[in-house]
Amino acid sequence: MDADLFTSMLFATVVAGTPLIITALGLLVSEKAGVLNLGAEGMMAMGAVAAFAATHHSGAPLLGVLAGMGAGMAMALLFGVLTLTLMANQVAAGLALAIFGVGLAAFVGKPYEAIALQAVPPIRIPFIADLPLVGEALYNQQALVYFSWALFWAVLWFLHRSRAGLVLRAVGESPASAHAIGYPVIRIRYLAVLFGGAMAGIGGAFLSVFYTPMWAEGMVAGRGWIALALVVFATWRPLRVVVGAYLFGGVMITQLFIQGSGLQIDFPSQLLSSLPYWATIVVLVAISRNAGAIRLNSPMSLGKPYRPDA
């Protein structure tokens, strides 16, 4: 493989995997607290349109990211009220949130279609970016790419090295026991859900402000569902989330490079475009065959409602 082609593919893979990493890590924290939120697609869509609108009107990508984060948190708060306060079924509420978020984003984003933002310049890290092959691909990236790496280390430390992370995991394993020793289970779950919504909003903001600086209906294109699948693929481990996100990002980019290379392949372009989703299905089927590993690593109370006075 040509060195320039390798660098280009690595660069594109890292960029494609970034929104998946950010969103999946947020969902992982939420699920570690025992809350299953299937509304990632809707939260990402609302984050994308809010970030685009804020950036378009202010000219400041940072404000756009904050707006996207706020929109994701607002959607997550709605989910939290339904499931944690009103005790609605988490699966049904999450699916409804996904459908509602995608539809609302399409409605809100109508005035912004066919508008393009100015491309946000990448941040080049001196000296390291001069490394052969990987330097330009890894260290001449958008700010949110570096943020995704920092987020990984922060989540890893929080879950496995901090007292707060231990409490969060205790709530996800046995909320009744956590409540019995004085921990506010519902408050902790709310905070975890809001964090997951914030990260999904930032993931959506990355798509509309940094990845393709424009708004188009359906631009999230199933990434929220892939992020949900990534958490299961990773068996709720942050490092595996990152590896899985780049694997899926690589599949996405590979099919784009194949279509753009002019190679004569006897496959419809639609089939190539569906490769990331086929990969998601295959991975989930393969993991589901090892039910013991899933039971061993998944939070015991995942998706189960809890009422402290019960």
Tab-separated table of C-alpha atoms in Angstrom:
chain	number	residue	atom	x	y	z
A	1	MET	CA	0.000	0.000	0.000
A	2	ASP	CA	1.231	3.479	-0.873
A	3	ALA	CA	2.372	5.491	2.199
A	4	ASP	CA	0.192	8.472	1.332
A	5	LEU	CA	-2.838	6.224	0.887
A	6	PHE	CA	-2.172	4.570	4.250
A	7	THR	CA	-1.882	7.965	5.957
A	8	SER	CA	-5.089	9.176	4.313
A	9	MET	CA	-7.012	6.057	5.328
A	10	LEU	CA	-5.694	6.181	8.890
A	11	PHE	CA	-6.609	9.874	9.152
A	12	ALA	CA	-10.113	9.217	7.834
A	13	THR	CA	-10.565	6.181	10.104
A	14	VAL	CA	-9.691	8.207	13.200
A	15	VAL	CA	-12.115	10.953	12.178
A	16	ALA	CA	-14.909	8.476	11.395
A	17	GLY	CA	-14.437	6.690	14.713
A	18	THR	CA	-14.436	9.842	16.848
A	19	PRO	CA	-18.225	10.427	17.151
A	20	LEU	CA	-18.668	6.730	17.898
A	21	ILE	CA	-16.081	6.871	20.706
A	22	ILE	CA	-17.583	9.969	22.317
A	23	THR	CA	-21.175	8.704	22.131
A	24	ALA	CA	-20.384	5.121	23.146
A	25	LEU	CA	-18.326	6.168	26.178
A	26	GLY	CA	-21.234	8.309	27.360
A	27	LEU	CA	-23.625	5.393	26.908
A	28	LEU	CA	-21.205	3.086	28.714
A	29	VAL	CA	-21.248	5.313	31.813
A	30	SER	CA	-25.041	5.466	31.682
A	31	GLU	CA	-25.316	1.692	31.385
A	32	LYS	CA	-22.807	1.153	34.180
A	33	ALA	CA	-25.341	2.953	36.380
A	34	GLY	CA	-27.989	0.441	35.285
A	35	VAL	CA	-29.844	2.674	32.805
A	36	LEU	CA	-30.375	1.424	29.244
A	37	ASN	CA	-30.963	4.410	26.955
A	38	LEU	CA	-31.648	3.379	23.354
A	39	GLY	CA	-32.232	6.973	22.288
A	40	ALA	CA	-28.658	7.705	21.183
A	41	GLU	CA	-29.695	8.262	17.562
A	42	GLY	CA	-32.190	10.949	18.558
A	43	MET	CA	-29.798	12.627	20.995
A	44	MET	CA	-27.055	12.736	18.357
A	45	ALA	CA	-29.459	14.177	15.779
A	46	MET	CA	-30.591	16.927	18.143
A	47	GLY	CA	-26.989	17.633	19.115
A	48	ALA	CA	-26.037	17.900	15.449
A	49	VAL	CA	-28.762	20.367	14.502
A	50	ALA	CA	-28.336	22.473	17.656
A	51	ALA	CA	-24.570	22.669	17.153
A	52	PHE	CA	-24.950	23.606	13.505
A	53	ALA	CA	-27.504	26.336	14.255
A	54	ALA	CA	-25.409	27.803	17.088
A	55	THR	CA	-22.232	27.766	15.000
A	56	HIS	CA	-24.019	29.277	12.001
A	57	HIS	CA	-25.410	32.186	14.029
A	58	SER	CA	-22.397	32.793	16.277
A	59	GLY	CA	-19.488	31.809	14.056
A	60	ALA	CA	-17.943	30.017	17.059
A	61	PRO	CA	-17.568	26.226	16.826
A	62	LEU	CA	-17.044	26.021	20.599
A	63	LEU	CA	-20.488	27.523	21.186
A	64	GLY	CA	-21.827	25.027	18.676
A	65	VAL	CA	-20.351	22.123	20.633
A	66	LEU	CA	-21.809	23.497	23.873
A	67	ALA	CA	-25.206	23.883	22.197
A	68	GLY	CA	-25.015	20.306	20.933
A	69	MET	CA	-24.099	19.107	24.417
A	70	GLY	CA	-27.032	21.031	25.881
A	71	ALA	CA	-29.465	19.595	23.337
A	72	GLY	CA	-28.274	16.069	24.075
A	73	MET	CA	-28.654	16.665	27.818
A	74	ALA	CA	-32.181	18.039	27.324
A	75	MET	CA	-33.176	14.887	25.444
A	76	ALA	CA	-31.535	12.730	28.112
A	77	LEU	CA	-33.365	14.651	30.836
A	78	LEU	CA	-36.660	13.872	29.116
A	79	PHE	CA	-35.688	10.202	29.064
A	80	GLY	CA	-34.686	10.381	32.740
A	81	VAL	CA	-38.005	11.897	33.798
A	82	LEU	CA	-39.899	9.189	31.918
A	83	THR	CA	-37.870	6.234	33.192
A	84	LEU	CA	-36.405	7.277	36.545
A	85	THR	CA	-39.231	9.415	37.905
A	86	LEU	CA	-42.320	8.102	36.108
A	87	MET	CA	-40.923	4.538	35.937
A	88	ALA	CA	-41.637	4.034	32.226
A	89	ASN	CA	-40.110	1.039	30.483
A	90	GLN	CA	-36.536	1.956	29.513
A	91	VAL	CA	-36.521	0.101	26.196
A	92	ALA	CA	-39.804	1.628	25.026
A	93	ALA	CA	-38.838	5.117	26.210
A	94	GLY	CA	-35.439	4.880	24.530
A	95	LEU	CA	-36.913	3.797	21.205
A	96	ALA	CA	-39.474	6.603	21.413
A	97	LEU	CA	-36.691	9.096	22.189
A	98	ALA	CA	-34.709	7.947	19.143
A	99	ILE	CA	-37.696	8.370	16.812
A	100	PHE	CA	-38.751	11.661	18.394
A	101	GLY	CA	-35.230	13.115	18.309
A	102	VAL	CA	-34.644	12.262	14.654
A	103	GLY	CA	-38.019	13.700	13.650
A	104	LEU	CA	-37.629	16.863	15.730
A	105	ALA	CA	-34.124	17.441	14.394
A	106	ALA	CA	-35.406	17.149	10.822
A	107	PHE	CA	-38.135	19.709	11.577
A	108	VAL	CA	-35.864	22.159	13.402
A	109	GLY	CA	-33.152	21.817	10.782
A	110	LYS	CA	-35.312	22.639	7.742
A	111	PRO	CA	-34.200	26.315	7.617
A	112	TYR	CA	-30.538	25.266	7.725
A	113	GLU	CA	-30.507	22.872	4.796
A	114	ALA	CA	-28.201	23.815	1.900
A	115	ILE	CA	-26.137	26.042	4.229
A	116	ALA	CA	-22.448	25.234	4.681
A	117	LEU	CA	-20.219	26.310	7.536
A	118	GLN	CA	-16.628	27.389	7.168
A	119	ALA	CA	-14.370	24.393	7.731
A	120	VAL	CA	-12.784	24.321	11.179
A	121	PRO	CA	-8.974	24.103	10.859
A	122	PRO	CA	-7.293	21.129	12.563
A	123	ILE	CA	-4.910	21.504	15.484
A	124	ARG	CA	-1.400	20.395	14.580
A	125	ILE	CA	0.842	19.205	17.401
A	126	PRO	CA	4.407	20.332	16.620
A	127	PHE	CA	7.181	17.754	16.190
A	128	ILE	CA	4.906	14.724	16.812
A	129	ALA	CA	2.954	15.505	13.656
A	130	ASP	CA	6.199	15.151	11.692
A	131	LEU	CA	6.466	11.425	12.469
A	132	PRO	CA	6.374	9.289	9.319
A	133	LEU	CA	3.106	7.575	8.335
A	134	VAL	CA	1.159	8.232	11.556
A	135	GLY	CA	2.180	11.796	12.438
A	136	GLU	CA	-0.134	13.677	10.083
A	137	ALA	CA	-2.900	11.122	10.561
A	138	LEU	CA	-2.986	11.247	14.375
A	139	TYR	CA	-1.592	14.604	15.409
A	140	ASN	CA	-3.027	17.013	12.851
A	141	GLN	CA	-6.636	16.494	13.850
A	142	GLN	CA	-9.735	18.335	14.980
A	143	ALA	CA	-9.990	19.342	18.642
A	144	LEU	CA	-12.750	16.810	19.334
A	145	VAL	CA	-10.491	13.967	18.205
A	146	TYR	CA	-8.081	14.859	21.002
A	147	PHE	CA	-11.088	15.305	23.298
A	148	SER	CA	-12.202	11.734	22.540
A	149	TRP	CA	-8.794	10.418	23.637
A	150	ALA	CA	-8.902	12.469	26.839
A	151	LEU	CA	-12.460	11.273	27.457
A	152	PHE	CA	-11.355	7.651	27.187
A	153	TRP	CA	-8.677	8.103	29.850
A	154	ALA	CA	-11.067	10.093	32.057
A	155	VAL	CA	-13.804	7.439	31.865
A	156	LEU	CA	-11.285	4.637	32.440
A	157	TRP	CA	-9.905	6.374	35.531
A	158	PHE	CA	-13.359	7.324	36.804
A	159	LEU	CA	-14.801	3.818	36.571
A	160	HIS	CA	-11.817	1.886	37.907
A	161	ARG	CA	-9.766	4.271	40.046
A	162	SER	CA	-12.199	6.693	41.698
A	163	ARG	CA	-14.590	6.310	44.615
A	164	ALA	CA	-17.376	7.962	42.615
A	165	GLY	CA	-16.909	5.393	39.846
A	166	LEU	CA	-17.117	2.578	42.378
A	167	VAL	CA	-20.390	4.011	43.687
A	168	LEU	CA	-21.740	4.326	40.144
A	169	ARG	CA	-20.929	0.678	39.413
A	170	ALA	CA	-22.501	-0.365	42.724
A	171	VAL	CA	-25.704	1.416	41.717
A	172	GLY	CA	-25.655	-0.447	38.407
A	173	GLU	CA	-25.059	-3.810	40.061
A	174	SER	CA	-27.426	-3.577	43.027
A	175	PRO	CA	-29.359	-0.334	43.485
A	176	ALA	CA	-31.156	-1.700	46.552
A	177	SER	CA	-27.848	-2.367	48.319
A	178	ALA	CA	-26.478	1.040	47.304
A	179	HIS	CA	-29.636	2.714	48.635
A	180	ALA	CA	-29.457	0.712	51.868
A	181	ILE	CA	-26.037	2.162	52.695
A	182	GLY	CA	-27.156	5.700	51.960
A	183	TYR	CA	-26.346	6.452	48.317
A	184	PRO	CA	-28.911	8.497	46.323
A	185	VAL	CA	-29.550	5.956	43.578
A	186	ILE	CA	-31.960	8.037	41.488
A	187	ARG	CA	-29.730	11.128	41.598
A	188	ILE	CA	-26.694	9.106	40.534
A	189	ARG	CA	-28.650	7.562	37.674
A	190	TYR	CA	-29.869	10.981	36.565
A	191	LEU	CA	-26.293	12.272	36.472
A	192	ALA	CA	-25.166	9.233	34.485
A	193	VAL	CA	-28.032	9.655	31.997
A	194	LEU	CA	-27.262	13.368	31.585
A	195	PHE	CA	-23.597	12.570	30.982
A	196	GLY	CA	-24.582	10.055	28.326
A	197	GLY	CA	-26.826	12.644	26.678
A	198	ALA	CA	-24.090	15.277	26.769
A	199	MET	CA	-21.626	12.948	25.047
A	200	ALA	CA	-24.192	11.945	22.409
A	201	GLY	CA	-24.828	15.644	21.775
A	202	ILE	CA	-21.105	16.280	21.342
A	203	GLY	CA	-20.914	13.289	18.994
A	204	GLY	CA	-23.669	14.837	16.889
A	205	ALA	CA	-21.950	18.237	17.019
A	206	PHE	CA	-18.792	16.672	15.635
A	207	LEU	CA	-20.723	15.427	12.608
A	208	SER	CA	-22.375	18.731	11.676
A	209	VAL	CA	-19.611	21.193	12.621
A	210	PHE	CA	-16.313	19.342	12.105
A	211	TYR	CA	-16.825	16.190	10.024
A	212	THR	CA	-19.098	17.558	7.301
A	213	PRO	CA	-19.723	21.238	8.184
A	214	MET	CA	-23.317	21.282	7.023
A	215	TRP	CA	-26.741	20.095	8.151
A	216	ALA	CA	-28.681	17.449	6.268
A	217	GLU	CA	-31.626	15.402	7.424
A	218	GLY	CA	-30.508	11.899	8.379
A	219	MET	CA	-26.822	12.824	8.600
A	220	VAL	CA	-26.367	10.798	11.802
A	221	ALA	CA	-27.075	7.782	9.576
A	222	GLY	CA	-27.380	5.103	12.229
A	223	ARG	CA	-24.256	6.044	14.196
A	224	GLY	CA	-26.290	6.170	17.399
A	225	TRP	CA	-27.307	2.546	16.943
A	226	ILE	CA	-23.717	1.571	16.132
A	227	ALA	CA	-22.565	3.319	19.331
A	228	LEU	CA	-25.095	1.281	21.308
A	229	ALA	CA	-23.827	-1.895	19.675
A	230	LEU	CA	-20.247	-0.866	20.456
A	231	VAL	CA	-20.929	-0.869	24.197
A	232	VAL	CA	-22.089	-4.491	23.987
A	233	PHE	CA	-19.253	-5.345	21.588
A	234	ALA	CA	-16.824	-3.904	24.138
A	235	THR	CA	-18.502	-5.822	26.998
A	236	TRP	CA	-18.717	-2.509	28.868
A	237	ARG	CA	-14.939	-1.866	28.800
A	238	PRO	CA	-13.662	1.574	27.685
A	239	LEU	CA	-10.564	0.311	25.848
A	240	ARG	CA	-12.605	-2.080	23.752
A	241	VAL	CA	-15.012	0.747	22.942
A	242	VAL	CA	-12.145	2.736	21.400
A	243	VAL	CA	-10.812	-0.257	19.475
A	244	GLY	CA	-14.276	-1.161	18.239
A	245	ALA	CA	-15.038	2.421	17.189
A	246	TYR	CA	-11.920	2.559	15.041
A	247	LEU	CA	-12.720	-0.857	13.572
A	248	PHE	CA	-16.177	0.327	12.550
A	249	GLY	CA	-14.703	3.627	11.376
A	250	GLY	CA	-12.231	1.681	9.272
A	251	VAL	CA	-15.043	-0.317	7.672
A	252	MET	CA	-16.904	2.911	6.856
A	253	ILE	CA	-13.849	4.497	5.294
A	254	THR	CA	-12.810	1.365	3.399
A	255	GLN	CA	-16.111	1.223	1.527
A	256	LEU	CA	-15.786	4.926	0.662
A	257	PHE	CA	-12.238	4.439	-0.630
A	258	ILE	CA	-13.347	1.443	-2.694
A	259	GLN	CA	-16.186	3.432	-4.254
A	260	GLY	CA	-13.904	6.396	-4.945
A	261	SER	CA	-10.990	4.391	-6.298
A	262	GLY	CA	-12.656	3.538	-9.596
A	263	LEU	CA	-12.078	-0.182	-9.090
A	264	GLN	CA	-14.382	-2.320	-11.184
A	265	ILE	CA	-16.157	-4.430	-8.568
A	266	ASP	CA	-19.232	-6.501	-9.285
A	267	PHE	CA	-21.085	-5.208	-6.208
A	268	PRO	CA	-23.805	-2.547	-6.077
A	269	SER	CA	-22.666	0.666	-4.370
A	270	GLN	CA	-25.614	0.331	-1.971
A	271	LEU	CA	-24.196	-2.981	-0.741
A	272	LEU	CA	-20.821	-1.367	-0.094
A	273	SER	CA	-22.511	1.489	1.771
A	274	SER	CA	-24.232	-1.009	4.041
A	275	LEU	CA	-20.949	-2.673	5.095
A	276	PRO	CA	-20.684	-0.872	8.497
A	277	TYR	CA	-24.177	-2.010	9.428
A	278	TRP	CA	-23.531	-5.571	8.296
A	279	ALA	CA	-20.365	-5.496	10.386
A	280	THR	CA	-22.435	-4.355	13.386
A	281	ILE	CA	-24.887	-7.237	12.935
A	282	VAL	CA	-22.140	-9.834	12.493
A	283	VAL	CA	-20.279	-8.647	15.601
A	284	LEU	CA	-23.436	-8.656	17.726
A	285	VAL	CA	-24.354	-12.156	16.561
A	286	ALA	CA	-20.833	-13.391	17.308
A	287	ILE	CA	-20.850	-11.835	20.783
A	288	SER	CA	-24.339	-13.137	21.569
A	289	ARG	CA	-23.059	-16.680	21.119
A	290	ASN	CA	-21.013	-16.169	24.298
A	291	ALA	CA	-23.872	-15.375	26.657
A	292	GLY	CA	-21.707	-16.107	29.690
A	293	ALA	CA	-19.296	-13.278	28.898
A	294	ILE	CA	-22.169	-10.835	28.469
A	295	ARG	CA	-23.753	-11.854	31.782
A	296	LEU	CA	-20.378	-11.638	33.512
A	297	ASN	CA	-19.620	-8.097	32.334
A	298	SER	CA	-23.001	-6.406	31.986
A	299	PRO	CA	-24.383	-4.501	35.002
A	300	MET	CA	-26.786	-6.731	36.918
A	301	SER	CA	-29.583	-4.150	37.063
A	302	LEU	CA	-29.223	-2.872	33.493
A	303	GLY	CA	-32.621	-1.797	32.173
A	304	LYS	CA	-34.426	-2.651	35.416
A	305	PRO	CA	-36.457	0.122	37.067
A	306	TYR	CA	-35.837	0.928	40.717
A	307	ARG	CA	-37.972	2.849	43.170
A	308	PRO	CA	-36.194	3.604	46.472
A	309	ASP	CA	-39.368	3.390	48.582
A	310	ALA	CA	-40.311	-0.013	47.111
